């Protein structure tokens, strides 16, 4: 394995020790990185100056677990204690438009459904709620209570809409990965995976996903043409106690694993060949994101940002 590259820059500011979520906001006018921390503050970094431009806070120390940008350019913030905040842009400022309490305390990240103008949120009793960003109500739920094994599912750990035929993947604490049809509110397939799964990502072009858990294993799975979930292979990570985040780069060439020991492990996505281990962080990685547009300030077509439990964001121009 070749020597790992160095980060392009390290962003350090008055962020909380725990930085949970990142979001690139890149367009013709701005090149920003949003970072949500454990105190509930969203730090807006200007990548042209590598300085904090602005900060948003709810005043309640309610940690930011995920950040979304909608087609209407709203900013959606999922907070730890079952709250979703919707911010509207007012000239150069953000104004809190609506705060929705969906009454479920969970660290599972919400997911955006842009075609429905809604987001997926975890609910109690292993259910998934579809929260409308128009009415601000839970319009429907994916309820597994009728399944014979529903009592063994446990807490929702991670989920991802496939943006294909209203399909969504949901993984549960007990070690079950379910493929849901949102239109029919029905489970099309299930797959047994490691208990205490923490994260997964999925590539629709290959119909292939990768899942990490509280173990040294990465599990590769497929969705077959008949919508059946199938295990493909396993990658063993040496001396890694667990994986907290997985992210497939937008060009589908790389997959990144952020681990509990602070390492960031890079693999080629199609052949799953190990490429590098980045050790800039010394404690658990919480989020890894890629820009979907060129970042002129860093002179790269795809910038990677990683953060975790050390009040620092590392910026990487990697294998471009």
PDB file of C-alpha atoms in Angstrom:
ATOM      1  CA  UNK A   1       0.000   0.000   0.000  1.00  0.00           C
ATOM      2  CA  UNK A   2       1.497   3.396  -0.970  1.00  0.00           C
ATOM      3  CA  UNK A   3       2.237   6.093   1.604  1.00  0.00           C
ATOM      4  CA  UNK A   4      -0.953   7.989   2.458  1.00  0.00           C
ATOM      5  CA  UNK A   5      -1.335  11.573   1.228  1.00  0.00           C
ATOM      6  CA  UNK A   6      -1.466  14.533   3.597  1.00  0.00           C
ATOM      7  CA  UNK A   7      -4.613  16.603   4.153  1.00  0.00           C
ATOM      8  CA  UNK A   8      -4.940  19.803   2.157  1.00  0.00           C
ATOM      9  CA  UNK A   9      -6.011  21.721   5.266  1.00  0.00           C
ATOM     10  CA  UNK A  10      -7.270  21.285   8.838  1.00  0.00           C
ATOM     11  CA  UNK A  11     -10.212  23.434   9.892  1.00  0.00           C
ATOM     12  CA  UNK A  12     -10.074  24.297  13.596  1.00  0.00           C
ATOM     13  CA  UNK A  13     -12.350  26.741  15.362  1.00  0.00           C
ATOM     14  CA  UNK A  14     -14.514  27.120  18.431  1.00  0.00           C
ATOM     15  CA  UNK A  15     -16.407  23.919  17.629  1.00  0.00           C
ATOM     16  CA  UNK A  16     -17.495  21.435  20.270  1.00  0.00           C
ATOM     17  CA  UNK A  17     -15.272  18.410  20.871  1.00  0.00           C
ATOM     18  CA  UNK A  18     -17.809  16.300  18.937  1.00  0.00           C
ATOM     19  CA  UNK A  19     -18.543  17.356  15.361  1.00  0.00           C
ATOM     20  CA  UNK A  20     -21.269  15.003  14.131  1.00  0.00           C
ATOM     21  CA  UNK A  21     -22.291  16.148  10.649  1.00  0.00           C
ATOM     22  CA  UNK A  22     -20.943  17.876   7.552  1.00  0.00           C
ATOM     23  CA  UNK A  23     -22.559  19.354   4.436  1.00  0.00           C
ATOM     24  CA  UNK A  24     -20.911  20.922   1.392  1.00  0.00           C
ATOM     25  CA  UNK A  25     -22.746  23.959  -0.010  1.00  0.00           C
ATOM     26  CA  UNK A  26     -21.034  24.733  -3.316  1.00  0.00           C
ATOM     27  CA  UNK A  27     -22.482  26.908  -6.063  1.00  0.00           C
ATOM     28  CA  UNK A  28     -21.396  29.778  -8.295  1.00  0.00           C
ATOM     29  CA  UNK A  29     -21.473  32.293  -5.435  1.00  0.00           C
ATOM     30  CA  UNK A  30     -20.226  30.416  -2.386  1.00  0.00           C
ATOM     31  CA  UNK A  31     -17.963  27.543  -1.415  1.00  0.00           C
ATOM     32  CA  UNK A  32     -19.029  26.634   2.093  1.00  0.00           C
ATOM     33  CA  UNK A  33     -18.822  23.658   4.434  1.00  0.00           C
ATOM     34  CA  UNK A  34     -21.458  23.367   7.160  1.00  0.00           C
ATOM     35  CA  UNK A  35     -20.490  21.521  10.367  1.00  0.00           C
ATOM     36  CA  UNK A  36     -22.975  20.541  13.076  1.00  0.00           C
ATOM     37  CA  UNK A  37     -21.551  19.938  16.536  1.00  0.00           C
ATOM     38  CA  UNK A  38     -22.501  18.432  19.893  1.00  0.00           C
ATOM     39  CA  UNK A  39     -23.571  21.785  21.342  1.00  0.00           C
ATOM     40  CA  UNK A  40     -26.194  22.190  18.632  1.00  0.00           C
ATOM     41  CA  UNK A  41     -24.244  24.876  16.756  1.00  0.00           C
ATOM     42  CA  UNK A  42     -23.863  24.863  12.972  1.00  0.00           C
ATOM     43  CA  UNK A  43     -20.556  26.394  11.893  1.00  0.00           C
ATOM     44  CA  UNK A  44     -20.464  27.756   8.340  1.00  0.00           C
ATOM     45  CA  UNK A  45     -16.917  27.564   6.996  1.00  0.00           C
ATOM     46  CA  UNK A  46     -15.919  29.689   3.989  1.00  0.00           C
ATOM     47  CA  UNK A  47     -13.558  27.464   2.017  1.00  0.00           C
ATOM     48  CA  UNK A  48     -12.063  30.438   0.192  1.00  0.00           C
ATOM     49  CA  UNK A  49     -10.658  31.793   3.461  1.00  0.00           C
ATOM     50  CA  UNK A  50     -10.769  28.627   5.613  1.00  0.00           C
ATOM     51  CA  UNK A  51     -12.479  30.667   8.325  1.00  0.00           C
ATOM     52  CA  UNK A  52     -15.856  30.452  10.029  1.00  0.00           C
ATOM     53  CA  UNK A  53     -18.205  32.873   8.267  1.00  0.00           C
ATOM     54  CA  UNK A  54     -21.271  32.418  10.467  1.00  0.00           C
ATOM     55  CA  UNK A  55     -22.800  30.244  13.193  1.00  0.00           C
ATOM     56  CA  UNK A  56     -26.343  29.071  13.848  1.00  0.00           C
ATOM     57  CA  UNK A  57     -27.451  27.823  17.268  1.00  0.00           C
ATOM     58  CA  UNK A  58     -30.729  26.543  18.684  1.00  0.00           C
ATOM     59  CA  UNK A  59     -29.712  27.593  22.201  1.00  0.00           C
ATOM     60  CA  UNK A  60     -30.672  24.197  23.630  1.00  0.00           C
ATOM     61  CA  UNK A  61     -27.395  22.280  23.214  1.00  0.00           C
ATOM     62  CA  UNK A  62     -29.305  19.767  21.068  1.00  0.00           C
ATOM     63  CA  UNK A  63     -26.606  18.062  18.976  1.00  0.00           C
ATOM     64  CA  UNK A  64     -26.780  18.284  15.147  1.00  0.00           C
ATOM     65  CA  UNK A  65     -26.884  14.732  13.794  1.00  0.00           C
ATOM     66  CA  UNK A  66     -27.463  15.464  10.114  1.00  0.00           C
ATOM     67  CA  UNK A  67     -27.673  18.352   7.656  1.00  0.00           C
ATOM     68  CA  UNK A  68     -29.558  18.540   4.344  1.00  0.00           C
ATOM     69  CA  UNK A  69     -29.960  21.027   1.521  1.00  0.00           C
ATOM     70  CA  UNK A  70     -33.307  20.878  -0.300  1.00  0.00           C
ATOM     71  CA  UNK A  71     -34.150  21.674  -3.914  1.00  0.00           C
ATOM     72  CA  UNK A  72     -35.627  24.949  -2.629  1.00  0.00           C
ATOM     73  CA  UNK A  73     -32.229  25.711  -1.019  1.00  0.00           C
ATOM     74  CA  UNK A  74     -33.576  25.368   2.502  1.00  0.00           C
ATOM     75  CA  UNK A  75     -31.278  24.102   5.243  1.00  0.00           C
ATOM     76  CA  UNK A  76     -32.645  21.111   7.185  1.00  0.00           C
ATOM     77  CA  UNK A  77     -31.062  20.220  10.545  1.00  0.00           C
ATOM     78  CA  UNK A  78     -31.783  16.948  12.345  1.00  0.00           C
ATOM     79  CA  UNK A  79     -31.086  17.185  16.071  1.00  0.00           C
ATOM     80  CA  UNK A  80     -30.436  14.529  18.686  1.00  0.00           C
ATOM     81  CA  UNK A  81     -33.687  14.720  20.649  1.00  0.00           C
ATOM     82  CA  UNK A  82     -36.154  14.107  17.824  1.00  0.00           C
ATOM     83  CA  UNK A  83     -36.223  17.648  16.422  1.00  0.00           C
ATOM     84  CA  UNK A  84     -35.949  18.813  12.804  1.00  0.00           C
ATOM     85  CA  UNK A  85     -35.281  22.506  12.184  1.00  0.00           C
ATOM     86  CA  UNK A  86     -36.029  24.094   8.808  1.00  0.00           C
ATOM     87  CA  UNK A  87     -34.091  27.272   7.964  1.00  0.00           C
ATOM     88  CA  UNK A  88     -34.952  29.699   5.166  1.00  0.00           C
ATOM     89  CA  UNK A  89     -32.421  31.976   3.511  1.00  0.00           C
ATOM     90  CA  UNK A  90     -33.010  35.690   4.047  1.00  0.00           C
ATOM     91  CA  UNK A  91     -30.462  37.564   1.949  1.00  0.00           C
ATOM     92  CA  UNK A  92     -27.168  36.455   3.542  1.00  0.00           C
ATOM     93  CA  UNK A  93     -28.744  35.156   6.766  1.00  0.00           C
ATOM     94  CA  UNK A  94     -30.554  31.989   7.825  1.00  0.00           C
ATOM     95  CA  UNK A  95     -33.924  32.359   9.567  1.00  0.00           C
ATOM     96  CA  UNK A  96     -35.490  29.481  11.513  1.00  0.00           C
ATOM     97  CA  UNK A  97     -38.794  28.831   9.723  1.00  0.00           C
ATOM     98  CA  UNK A  98     -40.091  25.757  11.547  1.00  0.00           C
ATOM     99  CA  UNK A  99     -39.023  23.442  14.337  1.00  0.00           C
ATOM    100  CA  UNK A 100     -40.672  19.998  14.271  1.00  0.00           C
ATOM    101  CA  UNK A 101     -40.588  17.589  17.218  1.00  0.00           C
ATOM    102  CA  UNK A 102     -41.173  14.059  15.930  1.00  0.00           C
ATOM    103  CA  UNK A 103     -40.673  12.694  19.445  1.00  0.00           C
ATOM    104  CA  UNK A 104     -37.995  10.072  18.929  1.00  0.00           C
ATOM    105  CA  UNK A 105     -34.538  10.278  20.468  1.00  0.00           C
ATOM    106  CA  UNK A 106     -32.133   8.449  18.144  1.00  0.00           C
ATOM    107  CA  UNK A 107     -28.666   8.817  16.648  1.00  0.00           C
ATOM    108  CA  UNK A 108     -29.864   7.335  13.318  1.00  0.00           C
ATOM    109  CA  UNK A 109     -29.394   9.940  10.592  1.00  0.00           C
ATOM    110  CA  UNK A 110     -32.392  11.320   8.733  1.00  0.00           C
ATOM    111  CA  UNK A 111     -32.449  11.018   4.939  1.00  0.00           C
ATOM    112  CA  UNK A 112     -33.740  13.464   2.341  1.00  0.00           C
ATOM    113  CA  UNK A 113     -36.502  12.499  -0.124  1.00  0.00           C
ATOM    114  CA  UNK A 114     -36.242  15.397  -2.614  1.00  0.00           C
ATOM    115  CA  UNK A 115     -38.854  14.031  -5.034  1.00  0.00           C
ATOM    116  CA  UNK A 116     -41.407  13.951  -2.193  1.00  0.00           C
ATOM    117  CA  UNK A 117     -40.204  17.146  -0.484  1.00  0.00           C
ATOM    118  CA  UNK A 118     -39.877  15.057   2.659  1.00  0.00           C
ATOM    119  CA  UNK A 119     -37.329  13.389   4.898  1.00  0.00           C
ATOM    120  CA  UNK A 120     -37.109   9.952   6.474  1.00  0.00           C
ATOM    121  CA  UNK A 121     -36.816  10.002  10.264  1.00  0.00           C
ATOM    122  CA  UNK A 122     -36.464   7.150  12.790  1.00  0.00           C
ATOM    123  CA  UNK A 123     -39.439   6.518  15.064  1.00  0.00           C
ATOM    124  CA  UNK A 124     -40.087   4.319  18.066  1.00  0.00           C
ATOM    125  CA  UNK A 125     -40.995   0.625  17.696  1.00  0.00           C
ATOM    126  CA  UNK A 126     -38.587   0.135  14.756  1.00  0.00           C
ATOM    127  CA  UNK A 127     -40.720   2.325  12.465  1.00  0.00           C
ATOM    128  CA  UNK A 128     -39.591   4.875   9.864  1.00  0.00           C
ATOM    129  CA  UNK A 129     -41.540   8.092   9.434  1.00  0.00           C
ATOM    130  CA  UNK A 130     -41.912  10.052   6.189  1.00  0.00           C
ATOM    131  CA  UNK A 131     -41.946  13.670   7.386  1.00  0.00           C
ATOM    132  CA  UNK A 132     -43.400  16.156   4.890  1.00  0.00           C
ATOM    133  CA  UNK A 133     -41.522  19.439   4.521  1.00  0.00           C
ATOM    134  CA  UNK A 134     -44.759  21.031   3.277  1.00  0.00           C
ATOM    135  CA  UNK A 135     -47.143  20.093   6.090  1.00  0.00           C
ATOM    136  CA  UNK A 136     -44.436  19.334   8.694  1.00  0.00           C
ATOM    137  CA  UNK A 137     -46.361  16.197   9.660  1.00  0.00           C
ATOM    138  CA  UNK A 138     -45.519  12.495   9.533  1.00  0.00           C
ATOM    139  CA  UNK A 139     -47.523  11.629   6.409  1.00  0.00           C
ATOM    140  CA  UNK A 140     -46.878   7.875   6.488  1.00  0.00           C
ATOM    141  CA  UNK A 141     -44.750   5.242   8.227  1.00  0.00           C
ATOM    142  CA  UNK A 142     -42.872   2.077   7.354  1.00  0.00           C
ATOM    143  CA  UNK A 143     -44.164  -0.087  10.180  1.00  0.00           C
ATOM    144  CA  UNK A 144     -42.618  -3.560  10.636  1.00  0.00           C
ATOM    145  CA  UNK A 145     -45.004  -4.629  13.410  1.00  0.00           C
ATOM    146  CA  UNK A 146     -46.734  -7.202  11.161  1.00  0.00           C
ATOM    147  CA  UNK A 147     -43.481  -9.040  10.467  1.00  0.00           C
ATOM    148  CA  UNK A 148     -43.031 -12.297  12.369  1.00  0.00           C
ATOM    149  CA  UNK A 149     -39.592 -11.140  13.578  1.00  0.00           C
ATOM    150  CA  UNK A 150     -40.510  -7.515  14.359  1.00  0.00           C
ATOM    151  CA  UNK A 151     -39.767  -7.907  18.069  1.00  0.00           C
ATOM    152  CA  UNK A 152     -36.170  -8.846  17.227  1.00  0.00           C
ATOM    153  CA  UNK A 153     -35.400  -5.842  15.004  1.00  0.00           C
ATOM    154  CA  UNK A 154     -34.573  -3.307  17.703  1.00  0.00           C
ATOM    155  CA  UNK A 155     -33.633   0.310  17.088  1.00  0.00           C
ATOM    156  CA  UNK A 156     -33.197   1.683  13.578  1.00  0.00           C
ATOM    157  CA  UNK A 157     -29.483   2.240  13.041  1.00  0.00           C
ATOM    158  CA  UNK A 158     -29.259   3.597   9.478  1.00  0.00           C
ATOM    159  CA  UNK A 159     -31.376   4.039   6.353  1.00  0.00           C
ATOM    160  CA  UNK A 160     -31.019   5.150   2.758  1.00  0.00           C
ATOM    161  CA  UNK A 161     -33.554   5.838  -0.011  1.00  0.00           C
ATOM    162  CA  UNK A 162     -32.452   4.400  -3.349  1.00  0.00           C
ATOM    163  CA  UNK A 163     -34.299   6.996  -5.477  1.00  0.00           C
ATOM    164  CA  UNK A 164     -35.462   4.078  -7.598  1.00  0.00           C
ATOM    165  CA  UNK A 165     -39.083   2.827  -7.577  1.00  0.00           C
ATOM    166  CA  UNK A 166     -39.674   4.264  -4.081  1.00  0.00           C
ATOM    167  CA  UNK A 167     -37.299   1.752  -2.491  1.00  0.00           C
ATOM    168  CA  UNK A 168     -35.516   2.357   0.808  1.00  0.00           C
ATOM    169  CA  UNK A 169     -33.013   0.270   2.757  1.00  0.00           C
ATOM    170  CA  UNK A 170     -33.224   0.196   6.562  1.00  0.00           C
ATOM    171  CA  UNK A 171     -30.868  -1.626   8.931  1.00  0.00           C
ATOM    172  CA  UNK A 172     -31.770  -2.483  12.518  1.00  0.00           C
ATOM    173  CA  UNK A 173     -29.910  -3.026  15.768  1.00  0.00           C
ATOM    174  CA  UNK A 174     -30.665  -6.765  15.837  1.00  0.00           C
ATOM    175  CA  UNK A 175     -28.799  -7.340  12.570  1.00  0.00           C
ATOM    176  CA  UNK A 176     -31.500  -7.222   9.886  1.00  0.00           C
ATOM    177  CA  UNK A 177     -31.282  -5.242   6.660  1.00  0.00           C
ATOM    178  CA  UNK A 178     -34.720  -4.718   5.081  1.00  0.00           C
ATOM    179  CA  UNK A 179     -35.615  -3.487   1.595  1.00  0.00           C
ATOM    180  CA  UNK A 180     -38.871  -1.513   1.818  1.00  0.00           C
ATOM    181  CA  UNK A 181     -41.290  -0.448  -0.908  1.00  0.00           C
ATOM    182  CA  UNK A 182     -42.539   2.947   0.319  1.00  0.00           C
ATOM    183  CA  UNK A 183     -45.581   2.950  -1.964  1.00  0.00           C
ATOM    184  CA  UNK A 184     -46.844  -0.412  -0.736  1.00  0.00           C
ATOM    185  CA  UNK A 185     -45.483  -0.059   2.806  1.00  0.00           C
ATOM    186  CA  UNK A 186     -44.159  -3.569   2.380  1.00  0.00           C
ATOM    187  CA  UNK A 187     -40.851  -5.403   2.904  1.00  0.00           C
ATOM    188  CA  UNK A 188     -39.557  -6.870  -0.359  1.00  0.00           C
ATOM    189  CA  UNK A 189     -36.516  -8.666   1.056  1.00  0.00           C
ATOM    190  CA  UNK A 190     -34.427  -9.096   4.202  1.00  0.00           C
ATOM    191  CA  UNK A 191     -30.804 -10.000   4.887  1.00  0.00           C
ATOM    192  CA  UNK A 192     -29.126 -11.003   8.143  1.00  0.00           C
ATOM    193  CA  UNK A 193     -26.014  -8.896   8.820  1.00  0.00           C
ATOM    194  CA  UNK A 194     -23.746  -8.287  11.808  1.00  0.00           C
ATOM    195  CA  UNK A 195     -25.513  -7.249  15.006  1.00  0.00           C
ATOM    196  CA  UNK A 196     -25.198  -3.574  15.922  1.00  0.00           C
ATOM    197  CA  UNK A 197     -24.725  -2.301  12.378  1.00  0.00           C
ATOM    198  CA  UNK A 198     -23.675   1.344  12.449  1.00  0.00           C
ATOM    199  CA  UNK A 199     -23.670   2.591   8.865  1.00  0.00           C
ATOM    200  CA  UNK A 200     -24.008   1.664   5.202  1.00  0.00           C
ATOM    201  CA  UNK A 201     -23.936   3.214   1.759  1.00  0.00           C
ATOM    202  CA  UNK A 202     -25.386   1.994  -1.524  1.00  0.00           C
ATOM    203  CA  UNK A 203     -24.554   2.426  -5.217  1.00  0.00           C
ATOM    204  CA  UNK A 204     -27.632   2.197  -7.449  1.00  0.00           C
ATOM    205  CA  UNK A 205     -25.529   1.926 -10.621  1.00  0.00           C
ATOM    206  CA  UNK A 206     -24.084  -1.394  -9.416  1.00  0.00           C
ATOM    207  CA  UNK A 207     -27.006  -2.250  -7.106  1.00  0.00           C
ATOM    208  CA  UNK A 208     -24.316  -2.924  -4.518  1.00  0.00           C
ATOM    209  CA  UNK A 209     -23.886  -1.694  -0.963  1.00  0.00           C
ATOM    210  CA  UNK A 210     -21.377  -1.780   1.874  1.00  0.00           C
ATOM    211  CA  UNK A 211     -22.195  -2.042   5.572  1.00  0.00           C
ATOM    212  CA  UNK A 212     -20.119  -1.421   8.698  1.00  0.00           C
ATOM    213  CA  UNK A 213     -20.856  -2.430  12.279  1.00  0.00           C
ATOM    214  CA  UNK A 214     -19.476  -2.574  15.803  1.00  0.00           C
ATOM    215  CA  UNK A 215     -16.933  -5.113  14.579  1.00  0.00           C
ATOM    216  CA  UNK A 216     -13.890  -5.402  12.318  1.00  0.00           C
ATOM    217  CA  UNK A 217     -16.018  -6.444   9.333  1.00  0.00           C
ATOM    218  CA  UNK A 218     -17.228  -4.606   6.248  1.00  0.00           C
ATOM    219  CA  UNK A 219     -20.040  -6.511   4.523  1.00  0.00           C
ATOM    220  CA  UNK A 220     -20.694  -6.151   0.801  1.00  0.00           C
ATOM    221  CA  UNK A 221     -24.245  -6.903  -0.375  1.00  0.00           C
ATOM    222  CA  UNK A 222     -26.238  -6.775  -3.594  1.00  0.00           C
ATOM    223  CA  UNK A 223     -29.841  -6.258  -4.634  1.00  0.00           C
ATOM    224  CA  UNK A 224     -30.677  -8.761  -7.353  1.00  0.00           C
ATOM    225  CA  UNK A 225     -33.048  -7.940 -10.251  1.00  0.00           C
ATOM    226  CA  UNK A 226     -35.932  -9.628  -8.395  1.00  0.00           C
ATOM    227  CA  UNK A 227     -35.361  -7.263  -5.419  1.00  0.00           C
ATOM    228  CA  UNK A 228     -33.704  -9.984  -3.321  1.00  0.00           C
ATOM    229  CA  UNK A 229     -30.954  -8.893  -0.926  1.00  0.00           C
ATOM    230  CA  UNK A 230     -27.868 -11.074  -1.200  1.00  0.00           C
ATOM    231  CA  UNK A 231     -24.563 -11.199   0.685  1.00  0.00           C
ATOM    232  CA  UNK A 232     -21.555 -10.836  -1.655  1.00  0.00           C
ATOM    233  CA  UNK A 233     -18.335 -10.707   0.386  1.00  0.00           C
ATOM    234  CA  UNK A 234     -16.662  -9.555   3.610  1.00  0.00           C
ATOM    235  CA  UNK A 235     -13.627  -7.355   4.219  1.00  0.00           C
ATOM    236  CA  UNK A 236     -11.744  -7.799   7.509  1.00  0.00           C
ATOM    237  CA  UNK A 237     -10.131  -4.673   8.953  1.00  0.00           C
ATOM    238  CA  UNK A 238      -7.137  -5.376  11.170  1.00  0.00           C
ATOM    239  CA  UNK A 239      -7.300  -3.979  14.712  1.00  0.00           C
ATOM    240  CA  UNK A 240     -10.405  -1.888  14.038  1.00  0.00           C
ATOM    241  CA  UNK A 241     -13.063  -2.046  16.812  1.00  0.00           C
ATOM    242  CA  UNK A 242     -15.868  -0.635  14.679  1.00  0.00           C
ATOM    243  CA  UNK A 243     -16.916   1.509  11.717  1.00  0.00           C
ATOM    244  CA  UNK A 244     -19.066   4.608  12.202  1.00  0.00           C
ATOM    245  CA  UNK A 245     -19.477   6.001   8.685  1.00  0.00           C
ATOM    246  CA  UNK A 246     -19.213   4.759   5.089  1.00  0.00           C
ATOM    247  CA  UNK A 247     -19.281   7.014   2.050  1.00  0.00           C
ATOM    248  CA  UNK A 248     -19.079   6.112  -1.647  1.00  0.00           C
ATOM    249  CA  UNK A 249     -17.564   8.946  -3.683  1.00  0.00           C
ATOM    250  CA  UNK A 250     -19.976  10.465  -6.247  1.00  0.00           C
ATOM    251  CA  UNK A 251     -17.869   9.183  -9.175  1.00  0.00           C
ATOM    252  CA  UNK A 252     -18.149   5.614  -7.748  1.00  0.00           C
ATOM    253  CA  UNK A 253     -14.376   5.123  -7.779  1.00  0.00           C
ATOM    254  CA  UNK A 254     -13.737   5.135  -4.027  1.00  0.00           C
ATOM    255  CA  UNK A 255     -15.444   4.074  -0.824  1.00  0.00           C
ATOM    256  CA  UNK A 256     -14.328   5.566   2.475  1.00  0.00           C
ATOM    257  CA  UNK A 257     -14.677   3.978   5.924  1.00  0.00           C
ATOM    258  CA  UNK A 258     -14.455   6.221   8.985  1.00  0.00           C
ATOM    259  CA  UNK A 259     -13.521   4.056  11.965  1.00  0.00           C
ATOM    260  CA  UNK A 260     -13.772   4.159  15.748  1.00  0.00           C
ATOM    261  CA  UNK A 261      -9.985   4.304  16.119  1.00  0.00           C
ATOM    262  CA  UNK A 262      -9.817   7.567  14.121  1.00  0.00           C
ATOM    263  CA  UNK A 263      -8.486   5.975  10.954  1.00  0.00           C
ATOM    264  CA  UNK A 264     -10.016   6.688   7.547  1.00  0.00           C
ATOM    265  CA  UNK A 265      -9.661   3.714   5.201  1.00  0.00           C
ATOM    266  CA  UNK A 266      -9.951   4.063   1.440  1.00  0.00           C
ATOM    267  CA  UNK A 267     -10.860   1.269  -0.981  1.00  0.00           C
ATOM    268  CA  UNK A 268     -11.448   1.143  -4.709  1.00  0.00           C
ATOM    269  CA  UNK A 269     -15.194   0.668  -4.956  1.00  0.00           C
ATOM    270  CA  UNK A 270     -15.473  -1.787  -7.837  1.00  0.00           C
ATOM    271  CA  UNK A 271     -12.608  -4.115  -6.879  1.00  0.00           C
ATOM    272  CA  UNK A 272     -12.598  -3.303  -3.138  1.00  0.00           C
ATOM    273  CA  UNK A 273      -8.823  -3.051  -3.173  1.00  0.00           C
ATOM    274  CA  UNK A 274      -7.308  -1.218  -0.151  1.00  0.00           C
ATOM    275  CA  UNK A 275      -5.707   2.046  -1.256  1.00  0.00           C
ATOM    276  CA  UNK A 276      -4.690   4.024   1.833  1.00  0.00           C
ATOM    277  CA  UNK A 277      -5.165   4.491   5.578  1.00  0.00           C
ATOM    278  CA  UNK A 278      -5.386   8.129   6.707  1.00  0.00           C
ATOM    279  CA  UNK A 279      -4.451   8.683  10.352  1.00  0.00           C
ATOM    280  CA  UNK A 280      -4.825  12.437  10.795  1.00  0.00           C
ATOM    281  CA  UNK A 281      -7.564  11.908  13.410  1.00  0.00           C
ATOM    282  CA  UNK A 282      -6.844  10.119  16.685  1.00  0.00           C
ATOM    283  CA  UNK A 283     -10.404   9.499  17.874  1.00  0.00           C
ATOM    284  CA  UNK A 284     -13.648   8.213  16.348  1.00  0.00           C
ATOM    285  CA  UNK A 285     -14.697   9.503  12.935  1.00  0.00           C
ATOM    286  CA  UNK A 286     -18.330  10.656  12.831  1.00  0.00           C
ATOM    287  CA  UNK A 287     -18.805  11.872   9.266  1.00  0.00           C
ATOM    288  CA  UNK A 288     -17.127  11.768   5.848  1.00  0.00           C
ATOM    289  CA  UNK A 289     -18.604  13.722   2.922  1.00  0.00           C
ATOM    290  CA  UNK A 290     -17.624  14.494  -0.672  1.00  0.00           C
ATOM    291  CA  UNK A 291     -18.349  17.629  -2.668  1.00  0.00           C
ATOM    292  CA  UNK A 292     -20.551  17.003  -5.693  1.00  0.00           C
ATOM    293  CA  UNK A 293     -19.106  19.964  -7.565  1.00  0.00           C
ATOM    294  CA  UNK A 294     -15.639  21.324  -8.216  1.00  0.00           C
ATOM    295  CA  UNK A 295     -14.220  23.357  -5.335  1.00  0.00           C
ATOM    296  CA  UNK A 296     -12.184  26.157  -6.909  1.00  0.00           C
ATOM    297  CA  UNK A 297     -10.643  27.260  -3.611  1.00  0.00           C
ATOM    298  CA  UNK A 298      -8.973  23.843  -3.306  1.00  0.00           C
ATOM    299  CA  UNK A 299      -8.456  23.371  -7.058  1.00  0.00           C
ATOM    300  CA  UNK A 300     -10.137  19.964  -7.063  1.00  0.00           C
ATOM    301  CA  UNK A 301     -13.138  18.451  -8.793  1.00  0.00           C
ATOM    302  CA  UNK A 302     -14.085  16.449  -5.686  1.00  0.00           C
ATOM    303  CA  UNK A 303     -13.079  17.474  -2.170  1.00  0.00           C
ATOM    304  CA  UNK A 304     -13.403  15.131   0.823  1.00  0.00           C
ATOM    305  CA  UNK A 305     -14.064  16.350   4.356  1.00  0.00           C
ATOM    306  CA  UNK A 306     -13.881  14.213   7.502  1.00  0.00           C
ATOM    307  CA  UNK A 307     -14.597  14.956  11.135  1.00  0.00           C
ATOM    308  CA  UNK A 308     -15.217  13.323  14.479  1.00  0.00           C
ATOM    309  CA  UNK A 309     -14.349  13.508  18.131  1.00  0.00           C
ATOM    310  CA  UNK A 310     -11.507  16.024  18.086  1.00  0.00           C
ATOM    311  CA  UNK A 311     -12.949  19.454  17.161  1.00  0.00           C
ATOM    312  CA  UNK A 312     -11.247  19.284  13.787  1.00  0.00           C
ATOM    313  CA  UNK A 313     -12.256  18.868  10.133  1.00  0.00           C
ATOM    314  CA  UNK A 314      -9.680  17.434   7.743  1.00  0.00           C
ATOM    315  CA  UNK A 315      -9.883  18.382   4.052  1.00  0.00           C
ATOM    316  CA  UNK A 316      -8.546  15.996   1.400  1.00  0.00           C
ATOM    317  CA  UNK A 317      -7.926  16.086  -2.347  1.00  0.00           C
ATOM    318  CA  UNK A 318      -7.539  12.363  -2.773  1.00  0.00           C
ATOM    319  CA  UNK A 319      -6.961  10.235  -5.880  1.00  0.00           C
ATOM    320  CA  UNK A 320      -8.524  12.758  -8.211  1.00  0.00           C
TER     321      UNK A 320
END
